[in-house]
XYZ file of C-alpha atoms in Angstrom:
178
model
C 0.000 0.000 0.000
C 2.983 2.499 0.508
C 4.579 1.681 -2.300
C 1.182 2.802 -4.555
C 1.055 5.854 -2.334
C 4.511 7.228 -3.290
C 3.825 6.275 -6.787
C 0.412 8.317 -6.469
C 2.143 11.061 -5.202
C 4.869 11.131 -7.917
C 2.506 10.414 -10.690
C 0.691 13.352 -9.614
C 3.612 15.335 -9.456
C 4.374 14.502 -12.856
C 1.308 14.994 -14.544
C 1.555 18.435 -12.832
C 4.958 19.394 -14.304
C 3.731 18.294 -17.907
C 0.933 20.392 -17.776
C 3.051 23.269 -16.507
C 5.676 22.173 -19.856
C 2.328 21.796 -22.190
C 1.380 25.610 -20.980
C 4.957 26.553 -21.896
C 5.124 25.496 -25.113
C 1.859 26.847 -26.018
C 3.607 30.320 -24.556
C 6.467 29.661 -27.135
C 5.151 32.308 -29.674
C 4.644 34.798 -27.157
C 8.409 34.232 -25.232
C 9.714 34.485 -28.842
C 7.874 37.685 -29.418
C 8.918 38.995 -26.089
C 12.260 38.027 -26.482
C 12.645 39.513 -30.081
C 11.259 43.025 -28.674
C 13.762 43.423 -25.715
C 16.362 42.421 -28.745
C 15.166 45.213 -30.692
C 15.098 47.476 -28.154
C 19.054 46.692 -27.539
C 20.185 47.254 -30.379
C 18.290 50.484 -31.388
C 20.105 51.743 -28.076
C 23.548 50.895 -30.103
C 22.297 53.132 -32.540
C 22.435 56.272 -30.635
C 25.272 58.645 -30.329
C 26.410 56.941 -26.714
C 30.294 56.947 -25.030
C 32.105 53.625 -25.767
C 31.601 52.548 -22.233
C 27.206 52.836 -22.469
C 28.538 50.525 -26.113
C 30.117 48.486 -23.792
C 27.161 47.760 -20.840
C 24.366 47.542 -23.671
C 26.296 45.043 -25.462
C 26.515 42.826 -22.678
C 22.652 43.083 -21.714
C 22.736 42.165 -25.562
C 24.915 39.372 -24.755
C 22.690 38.012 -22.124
C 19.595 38.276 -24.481
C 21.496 35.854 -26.740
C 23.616 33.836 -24.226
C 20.849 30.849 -24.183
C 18.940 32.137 -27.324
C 21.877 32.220 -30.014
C 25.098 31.289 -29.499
C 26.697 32.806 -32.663
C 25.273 36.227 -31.726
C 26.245 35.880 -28.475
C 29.473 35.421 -29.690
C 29.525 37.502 -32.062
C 28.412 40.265 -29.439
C 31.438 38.894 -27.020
C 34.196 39.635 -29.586
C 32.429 43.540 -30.514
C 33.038 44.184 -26.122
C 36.078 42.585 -26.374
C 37.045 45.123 -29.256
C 35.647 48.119 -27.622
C 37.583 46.706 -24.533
C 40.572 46.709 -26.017
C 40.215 50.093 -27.826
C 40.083 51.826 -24.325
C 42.486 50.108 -22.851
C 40.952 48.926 -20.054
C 41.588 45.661 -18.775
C 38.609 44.878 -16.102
C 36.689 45.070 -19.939
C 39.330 42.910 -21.722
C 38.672 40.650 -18.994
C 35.402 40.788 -19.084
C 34.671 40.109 -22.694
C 37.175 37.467 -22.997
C 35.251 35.769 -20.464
C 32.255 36.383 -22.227
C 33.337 34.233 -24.969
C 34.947 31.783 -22.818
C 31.741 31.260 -21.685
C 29.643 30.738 -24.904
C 32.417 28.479 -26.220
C 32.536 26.349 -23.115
C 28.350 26.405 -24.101
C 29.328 24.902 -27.655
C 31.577 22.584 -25.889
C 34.546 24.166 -27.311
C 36.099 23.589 -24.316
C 39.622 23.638 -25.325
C 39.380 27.274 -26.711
C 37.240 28.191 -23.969
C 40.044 27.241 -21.330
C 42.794 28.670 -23.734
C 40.801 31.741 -22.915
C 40.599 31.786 -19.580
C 44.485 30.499 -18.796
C 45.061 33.983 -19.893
C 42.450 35.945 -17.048
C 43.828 35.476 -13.657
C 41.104 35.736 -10.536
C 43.456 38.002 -8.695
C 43.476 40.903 -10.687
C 39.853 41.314 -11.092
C 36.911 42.740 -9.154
C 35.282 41.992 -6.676
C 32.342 41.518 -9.095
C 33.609 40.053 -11.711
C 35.441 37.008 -9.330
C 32.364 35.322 -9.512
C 31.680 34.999 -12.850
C 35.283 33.826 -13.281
C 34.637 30.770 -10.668
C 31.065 30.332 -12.443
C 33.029 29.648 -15.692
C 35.501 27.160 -14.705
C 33.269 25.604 -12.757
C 30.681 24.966 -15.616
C 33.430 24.282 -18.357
C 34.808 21.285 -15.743
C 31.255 20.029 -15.246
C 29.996 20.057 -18.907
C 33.787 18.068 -19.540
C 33.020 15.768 -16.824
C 29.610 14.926 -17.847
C 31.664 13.866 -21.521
C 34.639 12.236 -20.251
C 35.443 9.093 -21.622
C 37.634 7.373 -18.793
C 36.825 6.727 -15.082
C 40.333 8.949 -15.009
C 38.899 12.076 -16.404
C 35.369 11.618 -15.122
C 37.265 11.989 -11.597
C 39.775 14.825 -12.495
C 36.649 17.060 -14.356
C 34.321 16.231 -11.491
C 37.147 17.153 -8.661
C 37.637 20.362 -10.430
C 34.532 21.056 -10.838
C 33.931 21.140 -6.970
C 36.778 22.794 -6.421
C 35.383 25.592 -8.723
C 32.117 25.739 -7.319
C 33.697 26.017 -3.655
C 35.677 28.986 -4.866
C 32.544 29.889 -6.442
C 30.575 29.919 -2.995
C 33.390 31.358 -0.976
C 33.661 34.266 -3.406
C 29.545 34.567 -2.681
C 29.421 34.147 0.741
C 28.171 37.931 0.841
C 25.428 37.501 -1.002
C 24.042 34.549 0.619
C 24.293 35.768 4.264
């Protein structure tokens, strides 16, 4: 009798969540309309006369329009900050940006350029706010490789750096979450 109970109870759950998914799909049109709007609305901002630094913060709202939208946008919007970046010189921006495509590359499990990238950003140097995003990289990069590895071997070394990323990840957080 238990046993029916708890498979009751997770039936019902499931049914549940697959109505919730059926109501979401239904919604796509309207998400995609939504979504296309606040895109539009980005990019006519790039089209005013703005500093390179207002360039700089609108293209990475852009960028996180794209990020889990379209990948070769998001890209492409990575490498146009990291240019900006690099034309004022400033190297919180560089930093930035190249972590920006880091990150969509490590999303198109390009891992090996992704952690090319990132060999070259060290955690030290960089703000306070950007330390987390750093940690949040590495830390999803050693996962998404650890989910793919091929030997028991790497399937250990990915997963152990993968914790050890997401601890640095939640030290660097602790802030936030107190």
């Amino acid at each position: 009798v238990g046993i029916c109970y708890v498979y009751a109870i997770d039936s019902n759950r499931v049914d549940s969540l697959l109505l919730k998914l059926d109501q979401s799909i239904k919604k796509r049109p309207i998400y995609m309309e939504q979504k296309e709007l606040r895109l539009a609305k980005l990019r006519r901002q790039l089209l005013q006369l703005i500093s390179e630094e207002e360039h700089f913060a609108i293209l990475g709202a852009l960028l996180d329009e794209y990020r889990s939208f379209n990948t070769d946008s998001a890209f492409y919007v990575a490498e146009e900050r990291e240019q900006i970046a690099m034309r004022l010189g400033n190297r919180e921006y560089i930093d930035n940006a190249r972590m920006n495509k880091a990150d969509v590359l490590g999303m198109t499990g390009m891992y090996k350029e992704a952690m090319d990238l990132m060999r070259n950003i060290h955690a030290e140097r960089l703000s306070k706010n950007l330390r987390p995003y750093y940690y949040h990289i590495y830390r999803t990069i050693y996962g998404l490789m650890a989910d793919y590895a091929v030997t028991k071997y790497e399937r250990k070394l990915y997963t152990e750096l993968t914790d050890k990323y997401r601890d640095s990840l939640l030290l660097v957080n602790k802030d936030n979450l107190l």
